[in-house]
Coordinates of C-alpha atoms in Angstrom, one line a residue:
Chain A
M449 CA 73.4 15.6 -45.0
I450 CA 72.2 13.8 -48.7
G451 CA 74.4 10.3 -49.3
T452 CA 76.2 10.2 -46.3
P453 CA 75.8 7.3 -44.4
Q454 CA 75.3 8.8 -40.5
T455 CA 72.2 9.0 -38.2
K456 CA 70.0 11.8 -38.7
K457 CA 67.0 12.8 -37.0
I458 CA 64.2 13.8 -38.9
S459 CA 60.4 15.1 -37.4
A460 CA 57.8 14.6 -39.7
D461 CA 54.0 14.6 -39.4
F462 CA 52.1 11.7 -40.5
F463 CA 48.3 11.8 -41.7
T464 CA 46.6 8.2 -41.2
Q465 CA 43.4 7.6 -40.9
G466 CA 41.7 10.6 -39.3
Y467 CA 45.1 10.9 -36.3
R468 CA 48.0 13.2 -36.6
I469 CA 50.8 11.5 -35.6
S470 CA 54.2 13.6 -34.8
G471 CA 57.0 11.4 -35.5
I472 CA 60.8 10.9 -35.3
F473 CA 62.7 8.7 -38.5
L474 CA 66.0 8.2 -37.6
M475 CA 67.3 8.7 -41.2
K476 CA 71.0 5.4 -41.3
K477 CA 71.6 5.0 -44.4
R478 CA 68.4 5.8 -46.4
L479 CA 66.1 8.7 -46.7
L480 CA 62.4 9.0 -45.2
A481 CA 60.9 9.3 -49.3
D482 CA 63.3 6.5 -50.1
I483 CA 61.6 4.0 -47.3
V484 CA 58.4 5.3 -48.5
Y485 CA 58.6 4.7 -51.9
D486 CA 60.5 1.0 -51.2
L487 CA 58.1 -0.9 -52.7
T488 CA 59.7 -4.1 -50.4
T489 CA 58.3 -2.8 -47.0
D490 CA 54.8 -2.3 -45.6
Y491 CA 55.8 0.2 -42.6
I492 CA 57.8 3.0 -41.7
E493 CA 59.3 2.7 -38.9
L494 CA 59.4 6.0 -36.6
H495 CA 62.4 6.5 -33.1
D496 CA 59.2 8.3 -31.1
A497 CA 55.7 9.5 -32.0
Y498 CA 53.5 11.2 -30.6
V499 CA 49.6 10.7 -31.6
S500 CA 46.9 13.4 -32.0
P501 CA 43.5 13.4 -32.9
I502 CA 42.8 15.3 -36.2
M503 CA 40.3 17.4 -35.4
E504 CA 42.1 17.9 -32.0
P505 CA 45.6 17.9 -33.3
A506 CA 47.5 19.9 -31.0
Q507 CA 46.3 17.6 -28.3
I508 CA 48.8 14.8 -27.5
S509 CA 46.8 11.4 -26.5
A510 CA 49.2 9.2 -27.2
H511 CA 53.4 8.2 -27.4
Y512 CA 55.4 5.2 -28.3
N513 CA 58.7 5.2 -28.6
A514 CA 59.1 2.5 -31.1
T515 CA 55.9 2.8 -33.5
L516 CA 55.1 2.2 -37.2
I517 CA 53.2 3.4 -39.6
A518 CA 51.9 0.8 -42.0
K519 CA 52.5 2.3 -45.5
P520 CA 49.2 1.1 -47.0
H521 CA 47.4 3.2 -44.9
L522 CA 49.3 6.0 -44.6
D523 CA 47.1 9.7 -46.4
F524 CA 50.1 12.0 -46.9
F525 CA 53.2 12.8 -44.7
L526 CA 54.6 16.5 -44.1
T527 CA 57.9 17.4 -43.5
T528 CA 59.3 20.7 -43.0
S529 CA 62.3 20.8 -45.2
L530 CA 63.1 20.0 -48.3
K531 CA 65.9 17.8 -48.3
D532 CA 64.3 15.9 -45.8
G533 CA 60.8 15.2 -47.4
L534 CA 62.5 13.8 -51.4
R535 CA 63.6 10.7 -52.2
R536 CA 67.3 10.9 -53.0
D537 CA 67.1 11.2 -57.3
Q538 CA 64.8 14.0 -56.5
H539 CA 67.4 16.2 -55.1
Y540 CA 68.6 15.9 -59.2
G541 CA 66.7 17.9 -62.0
R542 CA 67.1 21.1 -61.5
S543 CA 65.1 21.5 -65.1
L544 CA 61.9 20.3 -64.1
Q545 CA 58.5 22.3 -63.9
R546 CA 56.6 22.8 -61.1
Y547 CA 52.6 22.8 -62.0
P548 CA 50.0 23.8 -58.7
V549 CA 47.8 20.7 -58.5
F550 CA 44.9 20.3 -55.9
I551 CA 44.5 16.6 -53.9
T552 CA 41.8 14.9 -52.4
V553 CA 43.0 12.1 -49.1
P554 CA 40.5 11.2 -46.3
F555 CA 39.6 14.4 -44.3
F556 CA 41.9 16.3 -46.3
E557 CA 42.5 19.1 -49.1
I558 CA 45.9 19.2 -50.2
T559 CA 47.8 22.1 -52.6
G560 CA 50.7 22.7 -53.5
E561 CA 53.1 21.9 -56.4
I562 CA 53.8 19.3 -58.2
L563 CA 57.3 18.8 -60.4
S564 CA 57.1 18.0 -64.1
A565 CA 59.7 17.4 -66.7
M566 CA 56.5 17.5 -69.5
R567 CA 56.1 21.4 -71.0
S568 CA 52.0 20.9 -71.1
F569 CA 51.1 18.9 -68.0
S570 CA 48.8 16.5 -67.7
G571 CA 47.6 14.8 -64.4
R572 CA 47.2 11.3 -65.6
P573 CA 50.3 9.9 -65.6
Y574 CA 50.6 11.1 -61.7
L575 CA 48.2 8.5 -61.1
A576 CA 48.3 5.9 -63.8
K577 CA 52.3 5.5 -63.0
A578 CA 54.1 2.9 -61.1
G579 CA 55.2 4.6 -57.6
P580 CA 52.8 4.8 -54.2
F581 CA 53.2 8.6 -53.6
V582 CA 53.1 11.7 -55.2
T583 CA 55.6 14.3 -54.1
V584 CA 53.9 17.8 -53.4
L585 CA 56.2 20.3 -53.2
N586 CA 55.0 23.8 -50.8
V587 CA 52.4 21.9 -48.8
T588 CA 49.3 23.2 -47.6
A589 CA 46.9 20.7 -46.6
R590 CA 43.5 22.2 -44.8
S591 CA 41.3 19.8 -42.6
T592 CA 37.8 19.2 -44.6
F593 CA 35.7 18.8 -41.5
N594 CA 37.5 21.5 -39.5
P595 CA 38.7 24.3 -42.0
D596 CA 40.5 25.9 -39.7
V597 CA 43.3 24.1 -39.4
V598 CA 46.1 24.1 -41.8
Y599 CA 49.0 21.8 -42.2
E600 CA 52.2 23.4 -44.3
G601 CA 55.4 21.7 -45.3
A602 CA 58.1 21.9 -47.5
V603 CA 57.3 18.6 -49.2
G604 CA 54.2 16.5 -48.8
Q605 CA 54.5 12.6 -49.9
V606 CA 50.8 11.6 -50.8
N607 CA 49.5 7.8 -51.0
R608 CA 48.0 7.5 -54.6
E609 CA 45.6 5.4 -53.7
K610 CA 43.4 7.4 -51.6
I611 CA 43.8 10.6 -53.9
G612 CA 40.4 10.8 -54.3
C613 CA 39.7 13.8 -56.6
F614 CA 43.3 15.3 -58.5
G615 CA 42.6 19.0 -60.1
K616 CA 44.8 21.0 -62.1
K617 CA 45.3 24.0 -63.4
V618 CA 44.9 23.8 -67.7
D619 CA 48.0 24.5 -69.8
Chain B
M467 CA 73.0 35.3 -12.5
T468 CA 69.6 34.7 -15.2
K469 CA 69.2 31.3 -14.2
I470 CA 68.1 29.8 -18.3
L471 CA 65.9 26.2 -17.2
I472 CA 65.8 23.8 -20.4
I473 CA 63.6 21.0 -20.6
D474 CA 63.5 18.9 -23.4
D475 CA 64.2 15.0 -23.7
N476 CA 66.6 14.8 -26.1
E477 CA 69.3 14.3 -24.5
D478 CA 71.7 15.3 -27.5
M479 CA 69.8 18.5 -27.7
L480 CA 69.9 19.2 -24.6
K481 CA 74.0 18.8 -24.4
M482 CA 73.9 20.9 -26.5
M483 CA 72.1 23.8 -25.7
Q484 CA 73.0 23.4 -21.7
M485 CA 76.8 24.0 -23.8
I486 CA 75.8 26.3 -26.3
I487 CA 73.7 28.8 -24.1
G488 CA 76.6 28.4 -21.5
K489 CA 79.4 29.6 -23.7
K490 CA 77.7 32.0 -25.9
T491 CA 76.0 34.0 -23.0
N492 CA 76.6 33.8 -19.0
Y493 CA 73.4 33.0 -18.3
R494 CA 73.4 29.3 -15.7
V495 CA 71.5 26.7 -17.2
V496 CA 70.3 24.1 -15.5
A497 CA 69.1 20.6 -17.4
C498 CA 65.9 18.6 -17.1
K499 CA 65.6 15.2 -19.2
D500 CA 61.4 15.1 -18.5
G501 CA 58.5 17.2 -17.3
S502 CA 57.7 16.4 -13.6
E503 CA 62.0 16.7 -13.1
G504 CA 61.8 20.3 -15.4
L505 CA 58.6 21.3 -12.6
E506 CA 61.6 20.6 -9.6
A507 CA 63.9 22.3 -10.9
A508 CA 62.1 25.0 -11.2
F509 CA 60.2 25.8 -8.0
E510 CA 63.2 24.8 -5.9
S511 CA 65.1 27.9 -8.4
Q512 CA 62.7 29.6 -10.2
P513 CA 65.1 30.4 -13.4
E514 CA 63.6 34.0 -15.2
I515 CA 63.5 31.6 -18.5
A516 CA 62.0 27.8 -19.4
I517 CA 62.4 26.5 -22.7
V518 CA 60.2 23.6 -22.6
D519 CA 59.6 20.9 -25.6
V520 CA 56.4 20.0 -26.2
M521 CA 57.3 16.2 -27.3
M522 CA 57.8 14.7 -23.6
P523 CA 57.2 11.0 -22.3
G524 CA 55.7 11.3 -19.2
I525 CA 53.8 14.8 -18.3
S526 CA 53.7 16.9 -22.4
G527 CA 55.3 20.7 -22.6
Y528 CA 52.3 21.8 -22.7
E529 CA 51.4 20.7 -19.4
V530 CA 54.3 22.1 -17.5
V531 CA 53.8 25.3 -19.1
Q532 CA 50.2 25.6 -17.1
Q533 CA 51.5 24.2 -14.3
L534 CA 54.5 26.7 -14.3
R535 CA 51.5 29.6 -14.6
K536 CA 49.4 28.2 -12.0
T537 CA 51.9 27.9 -9.4
P538 CA 52.2 31.7 -8.6
R539 CA 56.6 31.4 -7.6
T540 CA 56.6 30.2 -11.8
A541 CA 53.7 32.2 -13.4
D542 CA 55.4 35.4 -14.3
M543 CA 58.9 33.6 -16.2
G544 CA 59.1 33.7 -19.6
I545 CA 58.2 30.3 -21.2
I546 CA 59.2 29.1 -25.0
I547 CA 58.0 26.5 -26.3
L548 CA 60.8 24.8 -28.9
T549 CA 59.1 22.0 -30.9
A550 CA 59.7 20.4 -33.9
R551 CA 55.6 20.2 -33.7
G552 CA 55.7 23.9 -35.6
Q553 CA 53.0 24.0 -37.3
A554 CA 50.6 27.5 -36.9
I555 CA 48.2 25.2 -34.7
D556 CA 51.1 23.8 -33.0
R557 CA 52.3 27.4 -32.2
T558 CA 48.5 28.5 -31.0
A559 CA 48.5 25.8 -28.9
A560 CA 51.7 26.7 -27.0
L561 CA 50.0 29.7 -26.0
E562 CA 47.2 29.3 -25.4
A563 CA 48.9 26.8 -23.2
G564 CA 49.9 29.8 -21.1
A565 CA 53.6 30.4 -23.5
D566 CA 55.1 33.4 -24.4
D567 CA 56.3 32.5 -27.5
H568 CA 56.5 29.5 -29.6
M569 CA 60.1 27.8 -31.8
S570 CA 60.0 25.5 -34.4
K571 CA 63.2 22.6 -34.1
P572 CA 65.1 22.5 -35.8
V573 CA 66.4 25.9 -34.6
K574 CA 69.7 28.2 -35.2
M575 CA 71.2 29.0 -31.4
D576 CA 71.7 32.5 -32.7
A577 CA 67.8 32.9 -33.0
L578 CA 67.1 30.6 -29.5
I579 CA 69.6 33.0 -27.5
E580 CA 68.2 36.3 -29.4
R581 CA 65.0 35.1 -28.4
I582 CA 65.6 34.5 -25.1
G583 CA 67.1 37.9 -25.1
S584 CA 64.1 39.6 -25.7
L585 CA 62.3 38.3 -23.3
L586 CA 64.1 38.6 -20.6
E587 CA 63.7 42.0 -21.3
E588 CA 59.6 42.2 -22.1
K589 CA 59.8 40.6 -18.7
E590 CA 62.0 42.7 -17.2
E591 CA 59.6 45.6 -18.8
E592 CA 56.4 43.5 -16.9
K593 CA 57.8 43.9 -13.9
Q594 CA 59.0 47.6 -13.7
R595 CA 54.7 47.9 -15.5
K596 CA 53.7 46.1 -12.2
K597 CA 56.7 48.5 -9.7
V598 CA 54.8 51.1 -11.2
T599 CA 51.1 50.5 -10.9
A600 CA 51.9 49.6 -7.1
A601 CA 53.6 52.9 -7.0
A602 CA 50.5 54.5 -7.8
A603 CA 48.4 52.6 -6.1
T604 CA 50.6 53.2 -3.0
D605 CA 50.6 57.1 -4.3
R606 CA 47.1 58.0 -4.4
T607 CA 47.5 55.6 -1.1
R608 CA 49.7 58.3 0.8
Q609 CA 47.6 61.5 -1.6
K610 CA 44.9 60.3 0.8
Q611 CA 46.7 60.8 3.7
A612 CA 48.2 64.2 2.3
Q613 CA 45.0 65.7 2.8
A614 CA 45.7 66.6 5.7
A615 CA 48.6 67.8 5.3
P616 CA 49.5 72.0 4.6
K617 CA 48.7 72.4 0.5
E618 CA 51.6 73.7 -0.1
E619 CA 54.2 71.1 0.4
R620 CA 52.7 68.4 -3.1
A621 CA 51.7 71.8 -4.5
G622 CA 53.4 72.6 -7.6
Y623 CA 56.1 69.4 -7.2
L624 CA 56.5 68.8 -10.4
T625 CA 56.2 71.0 -13.8
L626 CA 57.3 69.1 -16.7
A627 CA 57.8 71.2 -20.7
L628 CA 56.8 68.6 -23.8
F629 CA 58.7 70.6 -26.9
S630 CA 59.6 70.0 -30.4
L631 CA 60.1 72.7 -32.6
R632 CA 59.0 70.6 -35.6
G633 CA 55.4 69.1 -35.5
G634 CA 54.1 65.7 -36.5
V635 CA 56.3 64.0 -33.7
G636 CA 53.7 63.5 -31.3
V637 CA 54.3 65.9 -28.2
T638 CA 50.2 66.7 -27.7
T639 CA 50.0 62.6 -27.6
L640 CA 52.5 62.2 -25.4
A641 CA 51.9 65.1 -22.9
V642 CA 47.3 64.2 -23.2
N643 CA 48.9 60.5 -22.1
L644 CA 52.3 61.6 -19.9
A645 CA 49.7 64.3 -17.7
S646 CA 47.2 61.5 -18.1
V647 CA 49.0 58.6 -16.2
L648 CA 50.5 60.9 -13.2
Q649 CA 46.9 62.2 -12.9
E650 CA 47.2 58.0 -11.4
V651 CA 49.9 59.9 -9.3
G652 CA 49.0 62.7 -8.3
S653 CA 46.7 65.8 -8.7
T654 CA 47.7 67.0 -12.4
L655 CA 47.6 70.0 -15.2
L656 CA 47.3 69.7 -18.7
L657 CA 48.1 73.4 -20.6
D658 CA 47.7 73.2 -23.8
L659 CA 49.6 76.8 -25.1
S660 CA 49.3 76.2 -28.6
P661 CA 48.8 79.5 -30.4
N662 CA 47.4 78.5 -33.4
S663 CA 44.6 75.2 -33.1
G664 CA 45.2 73.2 -29.9
H665 CA 44.3 69.2 -29.8
C666 CA 44.6 68.5 -26.2
A667 CA 40.7 68.7 -25.8
L668 CA 39.6 66.9 -28.4
N669 CA 42.2 63.9 -27.7
L670 CA 40.6 63.6 -23.9
G671 CA 37.1 63.9 -25.6
L672 CA 36.4 67.5 -23.8
R673 CA 34.7 70.5 -25.7
P674 CA 36.5 73.0 -25.6
E675 CA 34.2 75.8 -24.6
K676 CA 36.0 77.5 -22.1
H677 CA 40.4 78.5 -23.3
W678 CA 42.9 80.2 -22.3
G679 CA 41.9 82.7 -25.4
N680 CA 39.0 84.1 -22.6
Y681 CA 41.7 85.5 -20.4
L682 CA 43.3 86.9 -23.2
E683 CA 40.2 88.4 -24.4
N684 CA 39.4 89.0 -20.4
P685 CA 42.7 89.5 -18.5
N686 CA 40.7 89.9 -15.2
T687 CA 39.8 85.8 -15.9
P688 CA 40.8 83.4 -13.2
F689 CA 42.6 80.6 -14.9
E690 CA 40.8 78.8 -12.4
S691 CA 37.7 79.2 -13.5
L692 CA 38.8 78.1 -17.0
L693 CA 39.4 75.7 -16.8
L694 CA 38.0 71.4 -18.2
S695 CA 37.9 68.3 -15.9
H696 CA 38.2 65.1 -17.0
A697 CA 36.5 62.1 -16.1
S698 CA 39.8 60.9 -14.8
G699 CA 40.5 63.7 -12.5
L700 CA 42.5 64.9 -14.9
R701 CA 42.4 68.9 -15.4
L702 CA 43.1 70.4 -18.6
L703 CA 43.6 74.4 -19.6
A704 CA 42.3 74.1 -23.3
A705 CA 43.7 76.1 -26.2
P706 CA 41.3 77.9 -28.5
L707 CA 40.5 75.8 -32.0
V708 CA 41.5 78.8 -33.7
P709 CA 44.4 81.3 -33.8
L710 CA 42.6 84.1 -31.3
E711 CA 43.8 88.1 -33.3
Y712 CA 44.6 88.5 -29.5
G713 CA 47.6 86.8 -29.7
W714 CA 49.4 85.2 -27.5
F715 CA 50.3 85.4 -23.4
S716 CA 53.2 87.8 -22.8
N717 CA 56.0 86.9 -20.1
D718 CA 53.2 88.8 -17.6
D719 CA 50.0 86.3 -18.2
I720 CA 52.7 83.5 -18.1
K721 CA 53.9 84.5 -14.5
K722 CA 50.3 84.8 -13.9
L723 CA 49.6 81.3 -14.9
L724 CA 52.0 80.0 -13.0
T725 CA 51.4 82.1 -10.0
Q726 CA 47.3 80.6 -10.2
L727 CA 47.6 77.3 -11.0
K728 CA 50.2 75.5 -9.9
P729 CA 49.2 75.4 -6.7
T730 CA 46.2 73.8 -7.4
C731 CA 48.1 70.8 -8.7
R732 CA 50.5 68.7 -7.6
F733 CA 52.0 68.1 -11.5
L734 CA 51.9 70.5 -14.4
V735 CA 51.8 69.3 -18.1
L736 CA 52.8 72.2 -20.6
D737 CA 52.5 71.3 -24.5
M738 CA 54.6 73.6 -25.5
P739 CA 54.0 75.1 -28.9
P740 CA 56.9 74.8 -31.3
V741 CA 57.8 78.1 -31.8
L742 CA 61.1 79.2 -29.9
N743 CA 59.9 83.1 -28.5
P744 CA 60.8 85.0 -25.8
T745 CA 58.0 83.8 -23.4
A746 CA 58.2 79.8 -24.7
K747 CA 61.9 80.4 -23.0
Y748 CA 60.9 81.7 -20.3
L749 CA 58.1 79.3 -20.2
L750 CA 60.8 76.5 -20.4
T751 CA 63.1 77.8 -17.8
Q752 CA 59.8 77.4 -16.1
A753 CA 60.1 73.6 -15.7
N754 CA 61.3 70.9 -13.4
F755 CA 62.4 69.1 -16.9
V756 CA 62.0 70.7 -20.7
L757 CA 61.6 66.3 -22.3
L758 CA 62.4 67.5 -26.2
V759 CA 60.2 65.3 -28.1
S760 CA 62.1 63.9 -31.2
G761 CA 61.8 61.3 -34.2
D762 CA 64.2 59.4 -35.7
D763 CA 64.1 60.8 -39.4
P764 CA 66.8 62.9 -41.0
S765 CA 65.0 66.6 -40.0
S766 CA 63.8 65.3 -37.5
L767 CA 67.5 64.5 -35.8
Q768 CA 68.7 67.8 -37.1
T769 CA 66.6 69.7 -35.6
T770 CA 66.7 68.1 -32.9
M771 CA 70.0 68.9 -32.5
M772 CA 69.8 73.1 -33.4
T773 CA 67.3 72.8 -30.6
R774 CA 69.1 71.3 -27.9
T775 CA 71.5 74.3 -29.3
A776 CA 69.2 77.0 -29.0
I777 CA 67.9 75.8 -25.2
S778 CA 72.1 75.3 -23.7
D779 CA 71.0 77.1 -20.8
C780 CA 68.5 74.1 -19.9
A781 CA 70.5 71.8 -20.8
S782 CA 70.9 70.1 -17.4
R783 CA 67.2 69.7 -17.4
T784 CA 66.9 69.0 -21.0
L785 CA 65.8 65.3 -21.9
L786 CA 65.8 63.6 -25.3
I787 CA 62.5 61.2 -26.1
R788 CA 62.1 59.9 -28.9
N789 CA 59.0 59.2 -30.0
I790 CA 58.3 56.7 -33.4
T791 CA 54.9 57.6 -34.6
T792 CA 55.2 55.8 -38.6
P793 CA 55.4 52.1 -38.4
G794 CA 58.2 50.4 -40.4
P795 CA 62.2 49.6 -39.6
H796 CA 63.6 52.0 -37.4
P797 CA 67.4 53.4 -36.3
S798 CA 68.7 51.5 -33.3
A799 CA 69.4 53.7 -30.5
E800 CA 72.7 53.2 -31.1
A801 CA 71.8 55.0 -33.9
V802 CA 70.1 57.7 -33.0
K803 CA 72.6 58.7 -29.6
R804 CA 75.9 58.6 -32.1
A805 CA 73.0 61.2 -34.2
L806 CA 72.1 63.5 -31.0
H807 CA 75.5 62.7 -29.7
T808 CA 73.4 61.5 -26.5
K809 CA 71.5 59.3 -25.6
T810 CA 67.5 60.0 -25.4
L811 CA 65.8 58.7 -21.7
I812 CA 63.2 57.1 -23.1
D813 CA 62.1 55.4 -26.6
I814 CA 58.1 55.4 -27.1
P815 CA 57.4 52.4 -29.6
Y816 CA 54.7 52.7 -32.6
E817 CA 51.7 52.5 -31.3
K818 CA 48.8 51.3 -34.1
A819 CA 45.7 51.3 -32.1
Q820 CA 47.0 55.6 -31.6
T821 CA 45.6 56.8 -34.2
Q822 CA 41.9 55.4 -33.1
A823 CA 42.3 57.0 -29.8
Q824 CA 42.9 60.6 -30.9
R825 CA 39.5 59.3 -32.8
A826 CA 37.5 58.4 -30.1
G827 CA 39.1 61.1 -28.2
T828 CA 40.2 58.6 -24.7
P829 CA 43.9 58.3 -24.2
L830 CA 46.2 55.3 -24.6
A831 CA 47.0 55.5 -21.4
L832 CA 43.5 55.4 -20.1
S833 CA 41.7 52.9 -22.5
Q834 CA 44.2 50.4 -23.0
P835 CA 47.1 50.7 -20.5
Q836 CA 48.2 47.5 -22.1
A837 CA 49.7 49.2 -25.0
S838 CA 52.7 49.4 -26.0
M839 CA 53.1 53.6 -25.3
V840 CA 52.1 53.5 -22.2
A841 CA 54.7 50.9 -20.2
P842 CA 57.8 53.1 -21.6
L843 CA 55.6 56.9 -20.7
K844 CA 55.4 54.4 -16.6
R845 CA 59.0 54.0 -17.0
T846 CA 59.3 57.9 -17.9
I847 CA 57.5 59.1 -15.4
Q848 CA 59.2 57.0 -12.7
L849 CA 62.6 58.3 -13.7
L850 CA 61.9 62.1 -13.6
L851 CA 60.4 61.1 -9.9
A852 CA 63.6 59.1 -8.7
R853 CA 65.4 62.9 -10.4
K854 CA 63.0 65.1 -9.4
K855 CA 63.7 63.5 -5.0
K856 CA 67.6 63.4 -5.8
A857 CA 67.4 67.2 -6.6
T858 CA 65.6 68.7 -3.9

């Protein structure tokens, strides 16, 4: 599906301000991650969205068939498929190395792997570099206040502005 | 025709599932685009399986499942939750709501069709299990009513010999559990005929203070005086825990044993030793059915083949049972059938709790009736009783 200009429905879990929003993103010409990284827009439009409080993540408290997610307030989002969660340019670059990381955002601690072209990985560029989100692979997001609640995804895009702690293993 | 109900608000998905399932299977597919329409269709057509989406406007999939489970006529149907919410927490929520399984979108249609098939089988087994339990309850009532009937009408109705020439395939475990289930149907007596070290008593949590060795010591001892009683009502003629210097039974001893004990019970279960001497052969001829127990490893299958040849005079009464005693992958029923040149009567799945049950001296059939080996045992009894009825 990558690069083909036709509509595809992508399911993703968006986490913002204590809520889990399971939504359907209608992918037309641009990938979900491309929309998220686009600095000229402030929102992501979802076709169908089901809202759950993160303390009761299986309970659906609201449903709306047209929903806007405010990007500056989005903590992170997860997709189960690798290709659905990456930017177009991230589909290339097979020589990239993976480094394990630990990240905290409001209500969650996130573990996973980060892609880097550098031989010796330092987290600094990831926090300072331009670009609103950090891409994490093989993500596990554990609820801070309810550690039994765990979300997993092939890809997570984490809002750089929301990161409180960025941990990495020293080489 | 098997009916499958699909409830999903995504019309494209609904149409696709309806088309593919309809094309690849013989199921009749009923499609509904929301929860309330789905509930109505379920109550009206009572499908065998429902595939329910979670995220739907109006009634959510979880509420649909709860409603279906609450309503008696749809309470037992198979339910698969199929949702884009594929997190572990969502699976837990689906199972807590009452679904049988949870699958996440996007789903491969072949995997979904396979799951529908296996769920249909599970539900059928569950139905059979309920039938057996109901039949057992009816039988208990009949048994009570039959108390006044002449003793000889009920006595010695069915004798089963569980046998294998290969040790370690679980003959004793099956004998103990089969006898425990049979006891629910009618008065049952289990004979542990192991000449070396019998374990039926230990499996039942009984101390073999008296056993058939006492008869060999003193042939005037009546067999009935040597029986041990289990709390379930099952009676046992235990084997000595160590081999005795008096040896084993002769044919005459066996005749005497059967003459004395058969009239005291309706069902007689023989836990046969892994030997095929003349007395063992004679015992096999006295059974209504010989249940030849086999593992599915190559050496076990070979022994089973050779045993069938050796007891060919009992061929018409010999039935095969595959007992799986180890975890992990096993050959398919078809492969076992090819190896043995015949179909097994029943396959008993591996049961992890069995080791613990043996240690505790409580047969799984009594302590954990939901254990995976119990339903096939009940089915075995149902099949054997049907065959016996047909034969008489």
